CSV table of C-alpha atoms and ligand atoms in Angstrom, one decimal:
chain,number,residue,atom,x,y,z
A,1,UNK,CA,5.1,170.9,19.9
A,2,UNK,CA,5.0,172.9,16.7
A,3,UNK,CA,5.0,176.7,17.1
A,4,UNK,CA,1.5,178.0,16.6
A,5,UNK,CA,0.8,181.1,14.5
A,6,UNK,CA,-2.0,183.6,13.8
A,7,UNK,CA,-2.6,184.3,10.1
A,8,UNK,CA,-3.5,187.9,9.5
A,9,UNK,CA,-4.8,188.6,6.0
A,10,UNK,CA,-4.3,192.3,5.0
A,11,UNK,CA,-1.8,192.6,7.9
A,12,UNK,CA,0.1,195.5,6.2
A,13,UNK,CA,-3.0,197.6,5.7
A,14,UNK,CA,-4.1,200.5,7.9
A,15,UNK,CA,-6.0,198.4,10.5
A,16,UNK,CA,-3.9,195.3,9.9
A,17,UNK,CA,-0.6,196.9,10.7
A,18,UNK,CA,-1.9,198.1,14.1
A,19,UNK,CA,-3.4,194.7,14.8
A,20,UNK,CA,-0.1,193.0,14.0
A,21,UNK,CA,1.8,195.4,16.3
A,22,UNK,CA,-0.5,194.7,19.2
A,23,UNK,CA,-0.2,191.0,18.7
A,24,UNK,CA,3.5,191.1,18.4
A,25,UNK,CA,3.6,193.1,21.7
A,26,UNK,CA,1.9,190.1,23.3
A,27,UNK,CA,4.4,187.7,21.7
A,28,UNK,CA,2.1,186.1,19.3
A,29,UNK,CA,3.8,184.4,16.3
A,30,UNK,CA,2.4,185.9,13.1
A,31,UNK,CA,2.1,185.2,9.5
A,32,UNK,CA,0.9,188.1,7.4
A,33,UNK,CA,-0.7,187.6,4.0
A,34,UNK,CA,-1.0,190.8,2.0
A,35,UNK,CA,-1.1,191.6,-1.7
A,36,UNK,CA,0.0,195.2,-1.2
A,37,UNK,CA,-2.8,196.5,-3.4
A,38,UNK,CA,-3.5,199.3,-1.0
A,39,UNK,CA,-0.4,199.2,1.3
A,40,UNK,CA,3.3,199.9,1.0
A,41,UNK,CA,6.0,197.3,1.6
A,42,UNK,CA,7.8,199.9,3.7
A,43,UNK,CA,5.3,199.2,6.4
A,44,UNK,CA,7.0,195.9,7.0
A,45,UNK,CA,10.2,197.6,8.1
A,46,UNK,CA,8.3,200.0,10.3
A,47,UNK,CA,6.4,197.3,12.1
A,48,UNK,CA,9.8,195.6,12.7
A,49,UNK,CA,11.3,198.9,14.0
A,50,UNK,CA,8.5,199.6,16.4
A,51,UNK,CA,8.0,196.0,17.7
A,52,UNK,CA,11.6,194.8,17.5
A,53,UNK,CA,10.1,191.4,16.7
A,54,UNK,CA,10.2,189.2,13.7
A,55,UNK,CA,7.2,187.8,11.8
A,56,UNK,CA,6.5,186.0,8.6
A,57,UNK,CA,5.4,187.9,5.6
A,58,UNK,CA,3.8,186.3,2.5
A,59,UNK,CA,3.0,188.4,-0.5
A,60,UNK,CA,-0.1,187.2,-2.3
A,61,UNK,CA,-3.8,187.3,-2.6
A,62,UNK,CA,-6.4,185.6,-0.5
A,63,UNK,CA,-7.9,184.2,-3.6
A,64,UNK,CA,-4.6,182.4,-4.5
A,65,UNK,CA,-5.3,178.8,-3.4
A,66,UNK,CA,-1.7,177.7,-3.9
A,67,UNK,CA,-0.4,180.4,-1.5
A,68,UNK,CA,-3.0,179.6,1.1
A,69,UNK,CA,-2.3,175.9,0.9
A,70,UNK,CA,1.4,176.4,1.3
A,71,UNK,CA,0.8,178.7,4.3
A,72,UNK,CA,-1.4,176.1,6.0
A,73,UNK,CA,1.0,173.3,5.2
A,74,UNK,CA,4.1,175.1,6.4
A,75,UNK,CA,2.8,176.8,9.6
A,76,UNK,CA,0.6,175.5,12.3
A,77,UNK,CA,-2.1,178.2,12.1
A,78,UNK,CA,-4.2,178.4,15.3
A,79,UNK,CA,-6.6,181.1,14.1
A,80,UNK,CA,-7.1,183.6,11.3
A,81,UNK,CA,-7.8,187.4,11.5
A,82,UNK,CA,-9.3,188.2,8.2
A,83,UNK,CA,-8.9,191.9,7.3
A,84,UNK,CA,-7.9,191.7,3.6
A,85,UNK,CA,-10.5,193.5,1.4
A,86,UNK,CA,-11.3,196.6,-0.6
A,87,UNK,CA,-12.9,199.3,1.6
A,88,UNK,CA,-13.8,202.5,-0.2
A,89,UNK,CA,-17.5,203.0,-0.2
A,90,UNK,CA,-17.6,205.4,-3.2
A,91,UNK,CA,-15.4,203.2,-5.3
A,92,UNK,CA,-17.5,200.1,-4.5
A,93,UNK,CA,-20.5,201.8,-6.2
A,94,UNK,CA,-18.4,202.5,-9.3
A,95,UNK,CA,-16.8,199.0,-9.5
A,96,UNK,CA,-19.2,196.6,-7.9
A,97,UNK,CA,-17.8,193.5,-9.6
A,98,UNK,CA,-14.3,194.3,-8.3
A,99,UNK,CA,-15.7,194.5,-4.8
A,100,UNK,CA,-17.8,191.3,-5.0
A,101,UNK,CA,-14.8,189.5,-6.6
A,102,UNK,CA,-12.2,190.6,-4.1
A,103,UNK,CA,-14.2,190.7,-0.9
A,104,UNK,CA,-16.8,187.9,-1.3
A,105,UNK,CA,-15.0,185.5,-3.7
A,106,UNK,CA,-11.7,186.1,-2.0
A,107,UNK,CA,-13.1,185.4,1.4
A,108,UNK,CA,-14.9,182.3,0.2
A,109,UNK,CA,-11.6,180.8,-1.1
A,110,UNK,CA,-9.9,181.6,2.1
A,111,UNK,CA,-12.7,179.9,4.1
A,112,UNK,CA,-12.6,176.8,1.8
A,113,UNK,CA,-8.8,176.5,2.3
A,114,UNK,CA,-9.2,177.0,6.1
A,115,UNK,CA,-11.8,174.2,6.2
A,116,UNK,CA,-9.5,171.9,4.2
A,117,UNK,CA,-6.6,172.7,6.5
A,118,UNK,CA,-8.8,172.2,9.6
A,119,UNK,CA,-8.3,175.8,10.7
A,120,UNK,CA,-11.6,176.9,12.0
A,121,UNK,CA,-11.0,179.8,14.3
A,122,UNK,CA,-11.7,183.2,12.7
A,123,UNK,CA,-12.0,186.9,13.5
A,124,UNK,CA,-13.6,188.7,10.6
A,125,UNK,CA,-13.5,192.4,10.0
A,126,UNK,CA,-16.9,193.6,9.2
A,127,UNK,CA,-18.4,197.1,9.2
A,128,UNK,CA,-21.1,199.3,10.7
A,129,UNK,CA,-22.1,199.8,7.0
A,130,UNK,CA,-24.1,196.6,7.2
A,131,UNK,CA,-26.7,198.3,9.3
A,132,UNK,CA,-28.1,201.0,7.0
A,133,UNK,CA,-30.6,203.4,8.4
A,134,UNK,CA,-32.4,203.6,11.8
A,135,UNK,CA,-34.5,206.3,13.4
A,136,UNK,CA,-32.5,206.9,16.6
A,137,UNK,CA,-29.1,206.0,14.9
A,138,UNK,CA,-27.8,203.9,17.8
A,139,UNK,CA,-27.0,200.5,16.5
A,140,UNK,CA,-27.0,197.3,18.5
A,141,UNK,CA,-25.9,194.0,17.1
A,142,UNK,CA,-29.5,192.8,17.0
A,143,UNK,CA,-30.7,195.6,14.8
A,144,UNK,CA,-31.9,194.7,11.3
A,145,UNK,CA,-29.3,195.0,8.6
A,146,UNK,CA,-29.7,196.8,5.3
A,147,UNK,CA,-26.5,198.1,3.8
A,148,UNK,CA,-26.8,201.2,1.7
A,149,UNK,CA,-23.8,200.5,-0.6
A,150,UNK,CA,-21.9,197.8,-2.4
A,151,UNK,CA,-19.1,197.8,0.2
A,152,UNK,CA,-21.5,197.2,3.0
A,153,UNK,CA,-23.3,194.5,1.0
A,154,UNK,CA,-20.0,192.6,0.5
A,155,UNK,CA,-19.5,192.6,4.3
A,156,UNK,CA,-23.0,191.4,5.0
A,157,UNK,CA,-22.7,188.6,2.4
A,158,UNK,CA,-19.5,187.4,4.1
A,159,UNK,CA,-21.1,187.5,7.5
A,160,UNK,CA,-24.0,185.4,6.2
A,161,UNK,CA,-21.6,182.9,4.5
A,162,UNK,CA,-19.8,182.5,7.9
A,163,UNK,CA,-23.1,181.9,9.7
A,164,UNK,CA,-24.1,179.2,7.1
A,165,UNK,CA,-20.7,177.6,7.3
A,166,UNK,CA,-20.9,177.4,11.1
A,167,UNK,CA,-24.4,176.1,11.0
A,168,UNK,CA,-23.3,173.1,8.9
A,169,UNK,CA,-19.9,172.6,10.6
A,170,UNK,CA,-20.1,173.2,14.3
A,171,UNK,CA,-16.4,173.2,15.0
A,172,UNK,CA,-16.1,176.6,13.3
A,173,UNK,CA,-15.8,179.5,15.9
A,174,UNK,CA,-16.2,182.9,14.4
A,175,UNK,CA,-16.1,186.4,15.9
A,176,UNK,CA,-17.4,189.2,13.6
A,177,UNK,CA,-16.3,192.7,14.5
A,178,UNK,CA,-18.4,195.5,13.1
A,179,UNK,CA,-16.1,198.6,13.0
A,180,UNK,CA,-17.6,202.0,13.1
A,181,UNK,CA,-15.3,204.9,11.9
A,182,UNK,CA,-11.6,204.0,12.5
A,183,UNK,CA,-9.3,207.0,12.5
A,184,UNK,CA,-6.0,208.0,14.1
A,185,UNK,CA,-2.6,206.4,13.8
A,186,UNK,CA,0.1,204.7,15.9
A,187,UNK,CA,1.6,206.9,18.6
A,188,UNK,CA,5.0,206.7,16.9
A,189,UNK,CA,3.8,208.4,13.7
A,190,UNK,CA,5.4,205.5,11.8
A,191,UNK,CA,2.2,203.7,10.7
A,192,UNK,CA,-1.1,205.1,9.8
A,193,UNK,CA,-3.7,205.4,7.1
A,194,UNK,CA,-1.8,205.5,3.7
A,195,UNK,CA,-4.3,205.7,0.9
A,196,UNK,CA,-2.8,205.3,-2.5
A,197,UNK,CA,-5.5,207.4,-4.1
A,198,UNK,CA,-6.9,210.7,-2.9
A,199,UNK,CA,-8.5,210.0,0.5
A,200,UNK,CA,-12.3,210.2,0.6
A,201,UNK,CA,-12.7,209.7,4.4
A,202,UNK,CA,-13.0,212.7,6.7
A,203,UNK,CA,-9.9,212.8,8.8
A,204,UNK,CA,-7.3,212.0,6.1
A,205,UNK,CA,-8.9,214.8,4.1
A,206,UNK,CA,-8.6,217.2,7.0
A,207,UNK,CA,-5.0,216.3,7.6
A,208,UNK,CA,-4.3,216.9,3.9
A,209,UNK,CA,-5.7,220.3,4.1
A,210,UNK,CA,-3.6,221.0,7.2
A,211,UNK,CA,-0.4,219.9,5.4
A,212,UNK,CA,-1.3,222.0,2.4
A,213,UNK,CA,-2.0,219.3,-0.1
A,214,UNK,CA,-5.6,220.5,-0.5
A,215,UNK,CA,-6.8,224.0,-0.4
A,216,UNK,CA,-9.9,223.4,1.6
A,217,UNK,CA,-12.2,220.7,2.9
A,218,UNK,CA,-15.6,220.1,1.4
A,219,UNK,CA,-18.2,219.4,4.0
A,220,UNK,CA,-20.9,217.3,2.6
A,221,UNK,CA,-24.1,219.0,3.6
A,222,UNK,CA,-25.2,221.1,6.7
A,223,UNK,CA,-28.9,220.5,6.5
A,224,UNK,CA,-29.1,217.2,8.3
A,225,UNK,CA,-31.3,217.1,11.5
A,226,UNK,CA,-28.3,217.2,13.8
A,227,UNK,CA,-27.2,219.8,16.3
A,228,UNK,CA,-25.1,221.8,13.7
A,229,UNK,CA,-26.6,220.3,10.6
A,230,UNK,CA,-23.6,218.2,9.6
A,231,UNK,CA,-23.4,214.3,9.8
A,232,UNK,CA,-22.4,212.7,13.1
A,233,UNK,CA,-20.3,209.5,13.3
A,234,UNK,CA,-18.8,207.2,15.9
A,235,UNK,CA,-15.1,207.7,15.5
A,236,UNK,CA,-12.8,205.1,17.1
A,237,UNK,CA,-9.0,205.2,17.5
A,238,UNK,CA,-7.4,202.6,15.3
A,239,UNK,CA,-5.3,201.5,18.4
A,240,UNK,CA,-8.5,200.8,20.4
A,241,UNK,CA,-9.9,199.0,17.4
A,242,UNK,CA,-6.7,196.9,17.0
A,243,UNK,CA,-6.9,195.9,20.7
A,244,UNK,CA,-10.5,194.7,20.1
A,245,UNK,CA,-8.9,192.0,17.9
A,246,UNK,CA,-6.8,190.7,20.9
A,247,UNK,CA,-9.9,190.5,23.0
A,248,UNK,CA,-11.8,188.7,20.2
A,249,UNK,CA,-9.0,186.2,19.8
A,250,UNK,CA,-8.9,185.5,23.5
A,251,UNK,CA,-12.6,185.0,23.5
A,252,UNK,CA,-12.4,182.7,20.5
A,253,UNK,CA,-9.8,180.5,22.1
A,254,UNK,CA,-11.3,180.3,25.5
A,255,UNK,CA,-14.9,179.7,24.7
A,256,UNK,CA,-17.0,177.3,22.8
A,257,UNK,CA,-18.7,179.7,20.5
A,258,UNK,CA,-20.5,179.6,17.2
A,259,UNK,CA,-20.7,183.0,15.6
A,260,UNK,CA,-20.6,186.1,17.8
A,261,UNK,CA,-21.0,189.6,16.5
A,262,UNK,CA,-19.7,192.8,18.2
A,263,UNK,CA,-20.0,196.5,17.5
A,264,UNK,CA,-16.6,198.1,17.8
A,265,UNK,CA,-17.1,201.8,18.3
A,266,UNK,CA,-16.6,204.4,21.0
A,267,UNK,CA,-20.3,205.0,21.8
A,268,UNK,CA,-19.9,208.7,21.2
A,269,UNK,CA,-20.8,210.6,18.0
A,270,UNK,CA,-19.2,213.8,16.7
A,271,UNK,CA,-20.3,216.0,13.8
A,272,UNK,CA,-18.1,216.9,10.9
A,273,UNK,CA,-17.8,220.5,12.3
A,274,UNK,CA,-16.9,219.2,15.7
A,275,UNK,CA,-14.1,217.0,14.2
A,276,UNK,CA,-12.8,220.1,12.3
A,277,UNK,CA,-12.8,222.2,15.5
A,278,UNK,CA,-11.1,219.6,17.6
A,279,UNK,CA,-8.5,219.0,14.9
A,280,UNK,CA,-7.8,222.8,14.8
A,281,UNK,CA,-7.4,223.0,18.5
A,282,UNK,CA,-5.0,220.1,18.6
A,283,UNK,CA,-2.9,221.1,15.6
A,284,UNK,CA,-3.1,224.9,15.9
A,285,UNK,CA,-3.9,225.0,12.2
A,286,UNK,CA,-7.0,226.6,10.7
A,287,UNK,CA,-8.9,224.3,8.3
A,288,UNK,CA,-10.8,226.3,5.7
A,289,UNK,CA,-13.9,224.5,4.5
A,290,UNK,CA,-16.8,224.9,2.2
A,291,UNK,CA,-20.2,223.4,2.6
A,292,UNK,CA,-21.3,221.6,-0.5
A,293,UNK,CA,-24.2,219.3,-1.4
A,294,UNK,CA,-24.8,216.1,0.6
A,295,UNK,CA,-22.8,213.1,-0.5
A,296,UNK,CA,-25.1,210.4,-1.9
A,297,UNK,CA,-25.5,207.5,0.4
A,298,UNK,CA,-24.5,209.3,3.6
A,299,UNK,CA,-26.8,208.8,6.6
A,300,UNK,CA,-27.2,211.7,9.1
A,301,UNK,CA,-26.0,209.9,12.2
A,302,UNK,CA,-24.3,206.6,13.0
A,303,UNK,CA,-23.5,205.6,16.6
A,304,UNK,CA,-22.4,202.3,18.1
A,305,UNK,CA,-23.9,200.7,21.2
A,306,UNK,CA,-20.7,199.0,22.2
A,307,UNK,CA,-22.0,197.5,25.5
A,308,UNK,CA,-22.0,193.9,24.2
A,309,UNK,CA,-18.3,194.0,23.5
A,310,UNK,CA,-17.6,195.4,27.0
A,311,UNK,CA,-19.8,192.9,28.7
A,312,UNK,CA,-18.7,189.8,26.8
A,313,UNK,CA,-15.2,190.6,25.5
A,314,UNK,CA,-14.2,192.9,28.3
A,315,UNK,CA,-13.1,195.5,25.6
A,316,UNK,CA,-13.9,199.2,25.7
A,317,UNK,CA,-12.6,202.1,23.7
A,318,UNK,CA,-10.3,204.3,25.8
A,319,UNK,CA,-8.9,207.0,23.5
A,320,UNK,CA,-10.8,210.2,22.8
A,321,UNK,CA,-11.2,212.3,19.7
A,322,UNK,CA,-8.4,214.7,20.7
A,323,UNK,CA,-6.0,211.8,20.8
A,324,UNK,CA,-7.3,210.5,17.5
A,325,UNK,CA,-6.6,213.9,15.9
A,326,UNK,CA,-3.2,214.3,17.6
A,327,UNK,CA,-2.0,210.9,16.3
A,328,UNK,CA,-3.4,211.4,12.8
A,329,UNK,CA,-1.7,214.8,12.6
A,330,UNK,CA,1.6,213.4,13.8
A,331,UNK,CA,1.4,210.6,11.1
A,332,UNK,CA,0.6,213.1,8.4
A,333,UNK,CA,3.3,215.5,9.4
A,334,UNK,CA,6.0,212.8,9.6
A,335,UNK,CA,4.8,211.3,6.3
A,336,UNK,CA,3.6,214.2,4.2
A,337,UNK,CA,3.7,212.1,1.0
A,338,UNK,CA,2.6,208.8,2.6
A,339,UNK,CA,4.9,205.9,2.5
B,1,UD1,C1,-17.8,204.8,5.7
B,1,UD1,C2,-18.5,203.5,6.1
B,1,UD1,C3,-17.8,202.9,7.3
B,1,UD1,C4,-16.3,202.7,7.0
B,1,UD1,C5,-15.7,204.1,6.6
B,1,UD1,C6,-14.2,203.9,6.3
B,1,UD1,C7,-20.9,203.5,5.6
B,1,UD1,C8,-22.2,203.8,6.1
B,1,UD1,N1,-19.8,203.8,6.4
B,1,UD1,O1,-18.0,205.7,6.7
B,1,UD1,O2,-18.3,201.6,7.5
B,1,UD1,O3,-15.6,202.2,8.1
B,1,UD1,O4,-16.4,204.6,5.5
B,1,UD1,O5,-14.0,203.4,5.0
B,1,UD1,O6,-20.7,202.9,4.6
B,1,UD1,N2,-17.1,214.0,5.1
B,1,UD1,C9,-17.1,215.3,4.6
B,1,UD1,N3,-16.1,215.7,3.8
B,1,UD1,C10,-15.1,214.8,3.4
B,1,UD1,C11,-15.2,213.5,3.8
B,1,UD1,C12,-16.2,213.1,4.7
B,1,UD1,O7,-17.9,216.1,5.0
B,1,UD1,O8,-14.3,215.2,2.6
B,1,UD1,C13,-18.2,213.6,6.0
B,1,UD1,C14,-19.1,212.5,5.5
B,1,UD1,O9,-20.2,213.1,4.8
B,1,UD1,C15,-19.5,211.8,6.8
B,1,UD1,C16,-18.3,212.0,7.7
B,1,UD1,O10,-17.6,213.0,7.1
B,1,UD1,O11,-20.6,212.4,7.4
B,1,UD1,C17,-17.4,210.7,7.7
B,1,UD1,O12,-17.2,210.3,6.4
B,1,UD1,P1,-16.2,209.1,6.0
B,1,UD1,O13,-14.9,209.4,6.8
B,1,UD1,O14,-16.1,209.0,4.6
B,1,UD1,O15,-16.8,207.8,6.6
B,1,UD1,P2,-18.3,207.2,6.5
B,1,UD1,O16,-18.8,207.4,5.1
B,1,UD1,O17,-19.1,207.6,7.6
């Protein structure tokens, strides 16, 4: 029998590299497709070093039909984990066309080529940003969706495309994972979040202050109706998040499913000031910060109800915020200039 592979688009990115490592650990055979627009080729060596395993790497874009065709022709692909995409919320508002083209158009081409190649098992990386606002801030998968930014809208459009494809072609099986706020890094300090531009997310900004690359952190508003006035988020360790993909794949292959959606969060929310305090405790470094105006588009709180993932997939986040800060700090220390 021909060896079966899992295709991972965006497999050299922040989340992708952790997913790849977890799959390699379980002896999956892997083809990575990555265009390296927001990841370094050095990550390939690091994945090899940590896993001591080999895998196939193809450089290219998900919108390149020739490359997709050749992958599906050359390898027997059992399922696809689709992570490739642009992911900066602020940037998506400035360059909407770039986001719709890359995320929506790119995904559509990937799905068309999957259909032609008769590869119809898919895990798609979506985001909590599809939800929008809600009074009690705890989101379940059945809640109404109303993304507040272009990035979130691209994710929602792709989710809807997948639902429509599955409705018309019943042999498609799709698991959609809605990530909350992934942070942290691999325990080894060899892989982690490696933004090419100035990071806009909270923890990478905190670690940059700690390493001396920024003078201070700007906290976006302290007049929200939360315990300390700063926004609260459901942070999830990237390693826990990566493991959710293994559970999703298992579920996909063992069950006769159509489209299943799961929240992937820890179920605990922390404020910006709490994150700073815990990071300071873990690192022993003082983080100077200044409260500035609210960032447009931020919601005051966002918390996952992850019980569906626990009940159906058997997955649950295990690592706490201290561990997330510890690992993010080790990654930043070992790679002060990124890789
Ligand atoms: C957004 C997306 C989320 C995505 C994440 C990572 C939404 C609703 N959420 O999360 O789906 O997974 O980006 O790309 O679209 N903050 C500061 N100072 C900073 C940076 C951040 O105070 O320098 C605060 C923000 O106001 C926010 C919290 O820290 O309250 C987290 O922000 P961030 O890490 O950017 O993630 P989100 O915007 O929550």
